[in-house]
PDB file of C-alpha atoms in Angstrom:
ATOM      1  CA  MET A   1      13.039  10.402  16.088  1.00 96.00           C
ATOM      2  CA  LYS A   2      11.239  13.106  14.185  1.00 98.00           C
ATOM      3  CA  LEU A   3      12.407  13.183  10.577  1.00 98.00           C
ATOM      4  CA  VAL A   4      11.772  16.168   8.318  1.00 98.00           C
ATOM      5  CA  ARG A   5      12.603  17.603   4.918  1.00 98.00           C
ATOM      6  CA  PHE A   6      13.442  21.287   4.896  1.00 98.00           C
ATOM      7  CA  GLY A   7      14.098  23.998   2.345  1.00 98.00           C
ATOM      8  CA  PRO A   8      12.455  25.451  -0.771  1.00 97.00           C
ATOM      9  CA  ALA A   9       9.893  23.348  -2.616  1.00 96.00           C
ATOM     10  CA  GLY A  10      11.661  20.984  -4.979  1.00 95.00           C
ATOM     11  CA  ALA A  11      15.030  21.436  -3.243  1.00 97.00           C
ATOM     12  CA  GLU A  12      14.368  20.008   0.213  1.00 98.00           C
ATOM     13  CA  LYS A  13      17.038  18.281   2.271  1.00 98.00           C
ATOM     14  CA  PRO A  14      16.574  15.560   4.893  1.00 98.00           C
ATOM     15  CA  GLY A  15      16.831  16.464   8.544  1.00 98.00           C
ATOM     16  CA  LEU A  16      15.792  15.575  12.053  1.00 97.00           C
ATOM     17  CA  ILE A  17      14.297  17.568  14.894  1.00 96.00           C
ATOM     18  CA  GLU A  18      15.881  17.604  18.319  1.00 94.00           C
ATOM     19  CA  PRO A  19      13.681  17.613  21.444  1.00 91.00           C
ATOM     20  CA  ASN A  20      14.282  21.370  21.784  1.00 92.00           C
ATOM     21  CA  GLY A  21      12.870  21.937  18.289  1.00 93.00           C
ATOM     22  CA  THR A  22      16.152  22.572  16.475  1.00 96.00           C
ATOM     23  CA  VAL A  23      16.228  21.161  12.949  1.00 98.00           C
ATOM     24  CA  ARG A  24      19.486  19.412  12.065  1.00 98.00           C
ATOM     25  CA  ASP A  25      20.737  18.769   8.520  1.00 98.00           C
ATOM     26  CA  LEU A  26      21.088  15.051   7.712  1.00 98.00           C
ATOM     27  CA  SER A  27      22.041  15.462   4.060  1.00 96.00           C
ATOM     28  CA  ALA A  28      25.589  14.188   4.682  1.00 96.00           C
ATOM     29  CA  HIS A  29      24.092  10.873   5.801  1.00 95.00           C
ATOM     30  CA  ALA A  30      20.994  10.465   3.608  1.00 94.00           C
ATOM     31  CA  ALA A  31      20.297  11.658   0.079  1.00 92.00           C
ATOM     32  CA  ASP A  32      16.609  12.153   0.833  1.00 96.00           C
ATOM     33  CA  PHE A  33      13.684  10.426   2.529  1.00 97.00           C
ATOM     34  CA  ALA A  34      11.738   8.090   0.268  1.00 95.00           C
ATOM     35  CA  ALA A  35      11.357   4.345  -0.277  1.00 94.00           C
ATOM     36  CA  GLU A  36      14.342   2.427   1.153  1.00 94.00           C
ATOM     37  CA  THR A  37      15.757   5.501   2.912  1.00 95.00           C
ATOM     38  CA  VAL A  38      12.822   5.316   5.354  1.00 97.00           C
ATOM     39  CA  SER A  39      13.009   1.558   5.768  1.00 97.00           C
ATOM     40  CA  LEU A  40      13.346   0.220   9.282  1.00 98.00           C
ATOM     41  CA  GLU A  41      16.978  -0.639   8.549  1.00 97.00           C
ATOM     42  CA  ALA A  42      17.808   2.845   7.259  1.00 96.00           C
ATOM     43  CA  ILE A  43      16.178   4.547  10.226  1.00 96.00           C
ATOM     44  CA  SER A  44      18.044   2.251  12.594  1.00 96.00           C
ATOM     45  CA  ARG A  45      21.335   3.488  11.112  1.00 95.00           C
ATOM     46  CA  LEU A  46      20.313   7.111  11.656  1.00 96.00           C
ATOM     47  CA  ARG A  47      19.911   6.464  15.377  1.00 94.00           C
ATOM     48  CA  ASP A  48      23.680   6.106  15.695  1.00 92.00           C
ATOM     49  CA  ILE A  49      24.253   9.714  14.638  1.00 95.00           C
ATOM     50  CA  ASP A  50      24.826  12.337  17.327  1.00 94.00           C
ATOM     51  CA  PRO A  51      22.376  15.153  16.455  1.00 94.00           C
ATOM     52  CA  GLU A  52      24.722  17.784  17.853  1.00 93.00           C
ATOM     53  CA  SER A  53      27.304  16.760  15.251  1.00 95.00           C
ATOM     54  CA  LEU A  54      24.947  17.889  12.483  1.00 97.00           C
ATOM     55  CA  PRO A  55      24.616  21.433  11.128  1.00 97.00           C
ATOM     56  CA  ALA A  56      21.713  23.399  12.580  1.00 98.00           C
ATOM     57  CA  VAL A  57      19.077  24.755  10.208  1.00 98.00           C
ATOM     58  CA  ALA A  58      17.864  28.333  10.544  1.00 97.00           C
ATOM     59  CA  ALA A  59      14.675  28.691  12.569  1.00 95.00           C
ATOM     60  CA  GLY A  60      11.627  29.301  10.406  1.00 95.00           C
ATOM     61  CA  THR A  61      12.930  27.367   7.409  1.00 98.00           C
ATOM     62  CA  ARG A  62      10.093  25.851   5.393  1.00 98.00           C
ATOM     63  CA  LEU A  63       9.297  22.182   6.023  1.00 98.00           C
ATOM     64  CA  GLY A  64       8.230  20.088   3.068  1.00 98.00           C
ATOM     65  CA  ALA A  65       6.470  16.739   3.135  1.00 98.00           C
ATOM     66  CA  PRO A  66       8.653  14.333   5.131  1.00 98.00           C
ATOM     67  CA  LEU A  67       8.846  12.056   2.076  1.00 98.00           C
ATOM     68  CA  ALA A  68      10.202  13.187  -1.288  1.00 98.00           C
ATOM     69  CA  ARG A  69       7.843  10.833  -3.080  1.00 96.00           C
ATOM     70  CA  VAL A  70       5.594   7.880  -2.376  1.00 96.00           C
ATOM     71  CA  GLY A  71       4.913   4.689  -4.282  1.00 93.00           C
ATOM     72  CA  HIS A  72       1.472   3.679  -3.101  1.00 97.00           C
ATOM     73  CA  PHE A  73      -0.592   6.493  -1.579  1.00 98.00           C
ATOM     74  CA  LEU A  74      -3.448   4.408  -0.239  1.00 98.00           C
ATOM     75  CA  ALA A  75      -6.426   5.407   1.861  1.00 98.00           C
ATOM     76  CA  ILE A  76      -9.115   3.790   3.968  1.00 97.00           C
ATOM     77  CA  GLY A  77     -12.606   5.242   3.531  1.00 94.00           C
ATOM     78  CA  LEU A  78     -15.384   5.576   6.086  1.00 91.00           C
ATOM     79  CA  ASN A  79     -13.200   4.193   8.866  1.00 96.00           C
ATOM     80  CA  TYR A  80     -14.932   6.093  11.691  1.00 92.00           C
ATOM     81  CA  ALA A  81     -18.515   5.055  12.421  1.00 87.00           C
ATOM     82  CA  ASP A  82     -19.725   8.592  13.140  1.00 83.00           C
ATOM     83  CA  HIS A  83     -18.162   9.841   9.881  1.00 84.00           C
ATOM     84  CA  ALA A  84     -19.952   7.102   7.930  1.00 84.00           C
ATOM     85  CA  ALA A  85     -23.189   8.234   9.562  1.00 83.00           C
ATOM     86  CA  GLU A  86     -22.690  11.887   8.607  1.00 83.00           C
ATOM     87  CA  ALA A  87     -21.948  10.771   5.032  1.00 81.00           C
ATOM     88  CA  GLY A  88     -25.199   8.793   5.017  1.00 83.00           C
ATOM     89  CA  MET A  89     -23.389   5.522   4.322  1.00 82.00           C
ATOM     90  CA  PRO A  90     -23.529   2.174   6.134  1.00 87.00           C
ATOM     91  CA  ILE A  91     -20.649   1.016   8.321  1.00 89.00           C
ATOM     92  CA  PRO A  92     -18.466  -1.056   5.994  1.00 91.00           C
ATOM     93  CA  ALA A  93     -18.058  -4.782   6.570  1.00 94.00           C
ATOM     94  CA  GLU A  94     -14.399  -4.576   5.555  1.00 96.00           C
ATOM     95  CA  PRO A  95     -11.977  -1.699   4.935  1.00 96.00           C
ATOM     96  CA  ILE A  96     -12.873   0.476   1.945  1.00 95.00           C
ATOM     97  CA  ILE A  97      -9.737   1.054  -0.100  1.00 97.00           C
ATOM     98  CA  PHE A  98      -8.963   3.813  -2.578  1.00 97.00           C
ATOM     99  CA  SER A  99      -5.873   5.618  -3.828  1.00 97.00           C
ATOM    100  CA  LYS A 100      -4.609   9.145  -4.010  1.00 98.00           C
ATOM    101  CA  ALA A 101      -2.280  10.022  -6.880  1.00 98.00           C
ATOM    102  CA  PRO A 102       1.291  10.238  -5.531  1.00 97.00           C
ATOM    103  CA  SER A 103       1.595  13.598  -7.296  1.00 98.00           C
ATOM    104  CA  CYS A 104      -0.871  15.134  -4.801  1.00 98.00           C
ATOM    105  CA  LEU A 105       1.802  15.045  -2.074  1.00 98.00           C
ATOM    106  CA  SER A 106       2.607  18.477  -0.619  1.00 98.00           C
ATOM    107  CA  GLY A 107       4.149  20.151   2.392  1.00 98.00           C
ATOM    108  CA  PRO A 108       2.262  20.545   5.673  1.00 98.00           C
ATOM    109  CA  ASP A 109       1.994  24.318   5.459  1.00 98.00           C
ATOM    110  CA  ASP A 110       1.892  24.763   1.684  1.00 98.00           C
ATOM    111  CA  ASP A 111      -1.162  26.329   0.060  1.00 98.00           C
ATOM    112  CA  VAL A 112      -4.006  24.015  -0.942  1.00 98.00           C
ATOM    113  CA  VAL A 113      -4.822  24.959  -4.520  1.00 98.00           C
ATOM    114  CA  LEU A 114      -8.403  24.559  -5.718  1.00 98.00           C
ATOM    115  CA  PRO A 115      -8.192  23.368  -9.332  1.00 97.00           C
ATOM    116  CA  LYS A 116     -10.289  24.837 -12.105  1.00 96.00           C
ATOM    117  CA  GLY A 117     -13.806  23.441 -11.942  1.00 94.00           C
ATOM    118  CA  SER A 118     -13.606  22.607  -8.239  1.00 96.00           C
ATOM    119  CA  GLN A 119     -16.928  23.289  -6.497  1.00 96.00           C
ATOM    120  CA  LYS A 120     -17.026  21.056  -3.412  1.00 98.00           C
ATOM    121  CA  ALA A 121     -13.536  20.846  -1.930  1.00 98.00           C
ATOM    122  CA  ASP A 122     -13.439  19.386   1.570  1.00 98.00           C
ATOM    123  CA  TRP A 123     -11.042  18.648   4.430  1.00 98.00           C
ATOM    124  CA  GLU A 124     -10.182  15.425   6.314  1.00 98.00           C
ATOM    125  CA  VAL A 125      -7.621  15.167   9.119  1.00 98.00           C
ATOM    126  CA  GLU A 126      -6.139  11.655   9.082  1.00 98.00           C
ATOM    127  CA  LEU A 127      -3.445   9.528  10.665  1.00 98.00           C
ATOM    128  CA  ALA A 128      -0.900   8.579   8.005  1.00 98.00           C
ATOM    129  CA  VAL A 129       1.154   5.400   8.327  1.00 98.00           C
ATOM    130  CA  VAL A 130       4.501   5.040   6.540  1.00 98.00           C
ATOM    131  CA  ILE A 131       5.602   1.519   5.693  1.00 98.00           C
ATOM    132  CA  GLY A 132       9.131   0.539   6.716  1.00 98.00           C
ATOM    133  CA  LYS A 133       9.350  -3.106   5.669  1.00 98.00           C
ATOM    134  CA  ARG A 134       7.937  -5.073   2.737  1.00 98.00           C
ATOM    135  CA  MET A 135       4.474  -6.417   3.562  1.00 98.00           C
ATOM    136  CA  TRP A 136       2.865  -9.326   1.774  1.00 98.00           C
ATOM    137  CA  GLN A 137       0.148 -11.346   3.495  1.00 98.00           C
ATOM    138  CA  VAL A 138       1.196 -10.191   6.950  1.00 98.00           C
ATOM    139  CA  SER A 139      -0.935 -11.089   9.953  1.00 98.00           C
ATOM    140  CA  GLN A 140      -2.657  -8.459  12.041  1.00 98.00           C
ATOM    141  CA  ALA A 141      -0.450  -9.408  14.982  1.00 98.00           C
ATOM    142  CA  ASP A 142       2.708  -8.652  12.986  1.00 98.00           C
ATOM    143  CA  ALA A 143       1.474  -5.646  11.008  1.00 98.00           C
ATOM    144  CA  LEU A 144       2.732  -2.818  13.235  1.00 98.00           C
ATOM    145  CA  ALA A 145       6.245  -4.285  13.215  1.00 98.00           C
ATOM    146  CA  HIS A 146       6.370  -3.237   9.553  1.00 98.00           C
ATOM    147  CA  VAL A 147       5.634   0.445  10.259  1.00 98.00           C
ATOM    148  CA  SER A 148       8.410   3.003   9.920  1.00 98.00           C
ATOM    149  CA  GLY A 149       6.458   5.868  11.428  1.00 98.00           C
ATOM    150  CA  TYR A 150       3.379   8.077  11.542  1.00 98.00           C
ATOM    151  CA  ALA A 151       2.437  11.552  10.327  1.00 98.00           C
ATOM    152  CA  VAL A 152      -0.452  13.984  10.045  1.00 98.00           C
ATOM    153  CA  ALA A 153      -2.285  14.005   6.706  1.00 98.00           C
ATOM    154  CA  ASN A 154      -5.037  16.172   5.263  1.00 98.00           C
ATOM    155  CA  ASP A 155      -6.969  14.056   2.769  1.00 98.00           C
ATOM    156  CA  VAL A 156      -8.253  17.022   0.747  1.00 98.00           C
ATOM    157  CA  SER A 157     -11.204  15.920  -1.383  1.00 98.00           C
ATOM    158  CA  GLU A 158     -13.239  17.369  -4.256  1.00 97.00           C
ATOM    159  CA  ARG A 159     -16.607  15.803  -3.445  1.00 96.00           C
ATOM    160  CA  LYS A 160     -18.240  16.531  -6.794  1.00 96.00           C
ATOM    161  CA  TRP A 161     -15.480  14.674  -8.618  1.00 96.00           C
ATOM    162  CA  GLN A 162     -15.366  11.940  -5.969  1.00 96.00           C
ATOM    163  CA  ILE A 163     -19.047  11.082  -5.733  1.00 94.00           C
ATOM    164  CA  GLU A 164     -21.065  12.576  -8.565  1.00 94.00           C
ATOM    165  CA  GLY A 165     -21.010  11.404 -12.166  1.00 88.00           C
ATOM    166  CA  THR A 166     -19.436   7.945 -12.304  1.00 91.00           C
ATOM    167  CA  GLY A 167     -18.030   8.223  -8.799  1.00 84.00           C
ATOM    168  CA  GLN A 168     -14.562   6.643  -8.382  1.00 92.00           C
ATOM    169  CA  TRP A 169     -13.084   8.260  -5.289  1.00 96.00           C
ATOM    170  CA  ILE A 170      -9.553   8.620  -6.671  1.00 97.00           C
ATOM    171  CA  LYS A 171     -10.808  11.349  -9.024  1.00 97.00           C
ATOM    172  CA  GLY A 172     -11.693  13.630  -6.127  1.00 97.00           C
ATOM    173  CA  LYS A 173      -8.604  12.881  -4.048  1.00 98.00           C
ATOM    174  CA  SER A 174      -5.688  13.429  -6.382  1.00 98.00           C
ATOM    175  CA  ALA A 175      -5.268  17.025  -7.550  1.00 98.00           C
ATOM    176  CA  PRO A 176      -1.889  18.674  -6.871  1.00 98.00           C
ATOM    177  CA  THR A 177      -1.644  19.807  -3.199  1.00 98.00           C
ATOM    178  CA  PHE A 178      -4.493  17.482  -2.128  1.00 98.00           C
ATOM    179  CA  GLY A 179      -2.081  15.410  -0.010  1.00 98.00           C
ATOM    180  CA  PRO A 180      -0.433  17.585   2.671  1.00 98.00           C
ATOM    181  CA  LEU A 181       1.786  15.368   4.819  1.00 98.00           C
ATOM    182  CA  GLY A 182       3.848  16.163   7.908  1.00 98.00           C
ATOM    183  CA  PRO A 183       5.309  18.265   9.433  1.00 98.00           C
ATOM    184  CA  TRP A 184       7.304  15.290  10.660  1.00 98.00           C
ATOM    185  CA  LEU A 185       7.630  11.583  10.168  1.00 98.00           C
ATOM    186  CA  VAL A 186       7.582  10.390  13.776  1.00 98.00           C
ATOM    187  CA  THR A 187       9.257   7.004  14.079  1.00 98.00           C
ATOM    188  CA  ALA A 188       7.070   4.203  15.342  1.00 98.00           C
ATOM    189  CA  ASP A 189       8.969   3.772  18.610  1.00 97.00           C
ATOM    190  CA  GLU A 190       7.741   7.211  19.741  1.00 97.00           C
ATOM    191  CA  ILE A 191       4.054   6.293  19.355  1.00 98.00           C
ATOM    192  CA  ALA A 192       3.125   3.825  22.079  1.00 96.00           C
ATOM    193  CA  ASP A 193      -0.364   3.191  20.713  1.00 98.00           C
ATOM    194  CA  PRO A 194      -1.569   4.491  17.327  1.00 98.00           C
ATOM    195  CA  GLN A 195      -5.133   3.787  18.505  1.00 98.00           C
ATOM    196  CA  ALA A 196      -5.033   6.411  21.262  1.00 98.00           C
ATOM    197  CA  LEU A 197      -4.271   9.695  19.490  1.00 98.00           C
ATOM    198  CA  ASP A 198      -6.400  12.835  19.700  1.00 98.00           C
ATOM    199  CA  MET A 199      -6.930  14.694  16.424  1.00 98.00           C
ATOM    200  CA  PHE A 200      -8.559  17.944  15.318  1.00 98.00           C
ATOM    201  CA  LEU A 201      -9.138  20.300  12.404  1.00 98.00           C
ATOM    202  CA  ASP A 202     -10.099  23.993  12.525  1.00 98.00           C
ATOM    203  CA  LEU A 203     -11.409  26.032   9.613  1.00 98.00           C
ATOM    204  CA  ASN A 204     -10.923  29.782   9.909  1.00 98.00           C
ATOM    205  CA  GLY A 205     -10.478  29.385  13.660  1.00 98.00           C
ATOM    206  CA  THR A 206     -13.637  27.299  14.197  1.00 98.00           C
ATOM    207  CA  ARG A 207     -13.331  23.698  15.318  1.00 98.00           C
ATOM    208  CA  MET A 208     -14.749  21.376  12.662  1.00 98.00           C
ATOM    209  CA  GLN A 209     -13.313  17.988  13.552  1.00 98.00           C
ATOM    210  CA  THR A 210     -12.537  16.486  16.940  1.00 97.00           C
ATOM    211  CA  GLY A 211     -11.736  12.811  17.250  1.00 96.00           C
ATOM    212  CA  ASN A 212      -9.486  10.068  18.492  1.00 95.00           C
ATOM    213  CA  THR A 213      -8.008   7.136  16.621  1.00 97.00           C
ATOM    214  CA  ALA A 214      -9.565   4.852  19.251  1.00 95.00           C
ATOM    215  CA  THR A 215     -12.872   5.182  17.374  1.00 94.00           C
ATOM    216  CA  MET A 216     -11.592   3.697  14.128  1.00 96.00           C
ATOM    217  CA  ILE A 217     -13.762   0.853  12.849  1.00 96.00           C
ATOM    218  CA  PHE A 218     -10.678  -0.989  11.611  1.00 97.00           C
ATOM    219  CA  SER A 219      -7.425  -0.450  13.504  1.00 98.00           C
ATOM    220  CA  VAL A 220      -4.147   0.460  11.835  1.00 98.00           C
ATOM    221  CA  ALA A 221      -3.005  -3.151  12.210  1.00 98.00           C
ATOM    222  CA  GLN A 222      -6.229  -4.468  10.684  1.00 98.00           C
ATOM    223  CA  CYS A 223      -6.000  -2.068   7.739  1.00 98.00           C
ATOM    224  CA  LEU A 224      -2.372  -2.898   6.961  1.00 98.00           C
ATOM    225  CA  SER A 225      -2.898  -6.633   7.261  1.00 98.00           C
ATOM    226  CA  PHE A 226      -5.987  -6.438   5.031  1.00 98.00           C
ATOM    227  CA  LEU A 227      -4.138  -4.435   2.385  1.00 98.00           C
ATOM    228  CA  SER A 228      -1.237  -6.875   2.432  1.00 98.00           C
ATOM    229  CA  THR A 229      -3.510  -9.779   1.540  1.00 97.00           C
ATOM    230  CA  MET A 230      -4.094  -8.219  -1.886  1.00 97.00           C
ATOM    231  CA  MET A 231      -1.005  -6.157  -2.684  1.00 98.00           C
ATOM    232  CA  VAL A 232       2.594  -5.728  -1.661  1.00 98.00           C
ATOM    233  CA  LEU A 233       3.321  -2.709   0.520  1.00 98.00           C
ATOM    234  CA  GLU A 234       6.893  -1.446   0.367  1.00 98.00           C
ATOM    235  CA  PRO A 235       9.052   0.986   2.373  1.00 98.00           C
ATOM    236  CA  GLY A 236       7.951   4.561   1.790  1.00 98.00           C
ATOM    237  CA  ASP A 237       4.360   3.652   0.896  1.00 98.00           C
ATOM    238  CA  VAL A 238       1.773   5.758   2.737  1.00 98.00           C
ATOM    239  CA  VAL A 239      -1.607   4.645   4.067  1.00 98.00           C
ATOM    240  CA  VAL A 240      -4.034   7.239   5.413  1.00 98.00           C
ATOM    241  CA  THR A 241      -6.513   5.645   7.745  1.00 98.00           C
ATOM    242  CA  GLY A 242      -9.770   7.585   7.707  1.00 97.00           C
ATOM    243  CA  THR A 243     -11.229  10.709   9.259  1.00 96.00           C
ATOM    244  CA  PRO A 244     -13.505  11.464  12.234  1.00 96.00           C
ATOM    245  CA  PRO A 245     -16.783  13.370  11.770  1.00 94.00           C
ATOM    246  CA  GLY A 246     -16.960  17.054  10.963  1.00 96.00           C
ATOM    247  CA  VAL A 247     -16.164  17.211   7.260  1.00 96.00           C
ATOM    248  CA  GLY A 248     -17.829  19.894   5.180  1.00 97.00           C
ATOM    249  CA  MET A 249     -19.924  17.419   3.221  1.00 94.00           C
ATOM    250  CA  GLY A 250     -21.590  16.330   6.468  1.00 92.00           C
ATOM    251  CA  LYS A 251     -22.555  19.819   7.638  1.00 93.00           C
ATOM    252  CA  LYS A 252     -26.144  21.038   7.413  1.00 93.00           C
ATOM    253  CA  PRO A 253     -25.981  23.081   5.270  1.00 96.00           C
ATOM    254  CA  GLN A 254     -22.849  21.734   3.627  1.00 96.00           C
ATOM    255  CA  VAL A 255     -19.671  23.819   3.810  1.00 97.00           C
ATOM    256  CA  PHE A 256     -16.901  23.617   1.229  1.00 98.00           C
ATOM    257  CA  LEU A 257     -13.492  25.228   0.927  1.00 98.00           C
ATOM    258  CA  LYS A 258     -13.070  28.536  -0.860  1.00 98.00           C
ATOM    259  CA  ALA A 259     -10.133  30.769  -1.653  1.00 98.00           C
ATOM    260  CA  GLY A 260      -8.967  32.632   1.457  1.00 98.00           C
ATOM    261  CA  ASP A 261      -9.927  29.886   3.910  1.00 98.00           C
ATOM    262  CA  GLU A 262      -7.325  28.691   6.385  1.00 98.00           C
ATOM    263  CA  MET A 263      -7.069  25.228   7.893  1.00 98.00           C
ATOM    264  CA  ARG A 264      -5.206  24.165  11.029  1.00 98.00           C
ATOM    265  CA  LEU A 265      -5.061  20.498  11.912  1.00 99.00           C
ATOM    266  CA  GLY A 266      -3.052  18.166  14.068  1.00 98.00           C
ATOM    267  CA  ILE A 267      -2.679  14.824  15.792  1.00 98.00           C
ATOM    268  CA  GLU A 268      -1.328  14.218  19.276  1.00 98.00           C
ATOM    269  CA  GLY A 269       2.438  13.684  19.173  1.00 97.00           C
ATOM    270  CA  LEU A 270       2.644  14.204  15.407  1.00 98.00           C
ATOM    271  CA  GLY A 271       2.554  17.995  15.101  1.00 98.00           C
ATOM    272  CA  GLU A 272       0.291  20.402  13.255  1.00 98.00           C
ATOM    273  CA  GLN A 273      -0.348  21.636   9.736  1.00 98.00           C
ATOM    274  CA  ARG A 274      -1.577  25.037   8.573  1.00 98.00           C
ATOM    275  CA  GLN A 275      -2.774  25.643   5.039  1.00 98.00           C
ATOM    276  CA  LYS A 276      -4.244  28.568   3.164  1.00 98.00           C
ATOM    277  CA  VAL A 277      -6.688  27.787   0.385  1.00 98.00           C
ATOM    278  CA  VAL A 278      -6.062  29.511  -2.949  1.00 98.00           C
ATOM    279  CA  ALA A 279      -7.689  29.284  -6.363  1.00 97.00           C
ATOM    280  CA  GLU A 280      -5.750  28.000  -9.355  1.00 92.00           C
TER     281      GLU A 280
END
């Protein structure tokens, strides 16, 4: 299934997308999508619903992030060897973990707002993983059985705040609108292999990033298992798993986002995002 949230920002309703692209309203069966409502058990119950019995949503209706909120919004840094090289950093011996503030979550096609003082805003197309079952010290072999689904994410980053000064990556990753997610939450059964997905990002019509999840240093299963050795992951938590090369920081000369820029990004089977960059 492809689960969505549709409607005006702050008033979204849960829905699903039929194979023909029609959005159907699920609000009579689910209050919203977050935490336990995207657990494996909850999604299993939704499978029993006949989509044609649900009201159709008008074509062109805005899609919000497929989750109303997240608990953990975790990220894996430098998880593609060629991206680590362009950043001038060694390949990590174990997954690098940082957080994004949950309040950075935004819709897939909403504007990315550059906050006051931003000088080096950057883009990162990433595979997002949504947890569907409580994880605590789960083996790598069992990790994917705890996944509810997958989505496209843009890990927008303010590099000056992330790296300069005292560092601390969360500072550059957490401004409002720095976490576009969606357009859909694609349930795990529709993704045969999360390590075989093409991904891309264009800036103003020019291809910046081209990659495939096969080139991750640490697989999705490895990342989730590693995280679960140190913290509990719960339904509705999001883990973004790293970006391929082509970020602005790695360009020579460097290129950073400015008001008026437009990004288009996507991952095979998970849809596309389009965002306009605006100044606060």
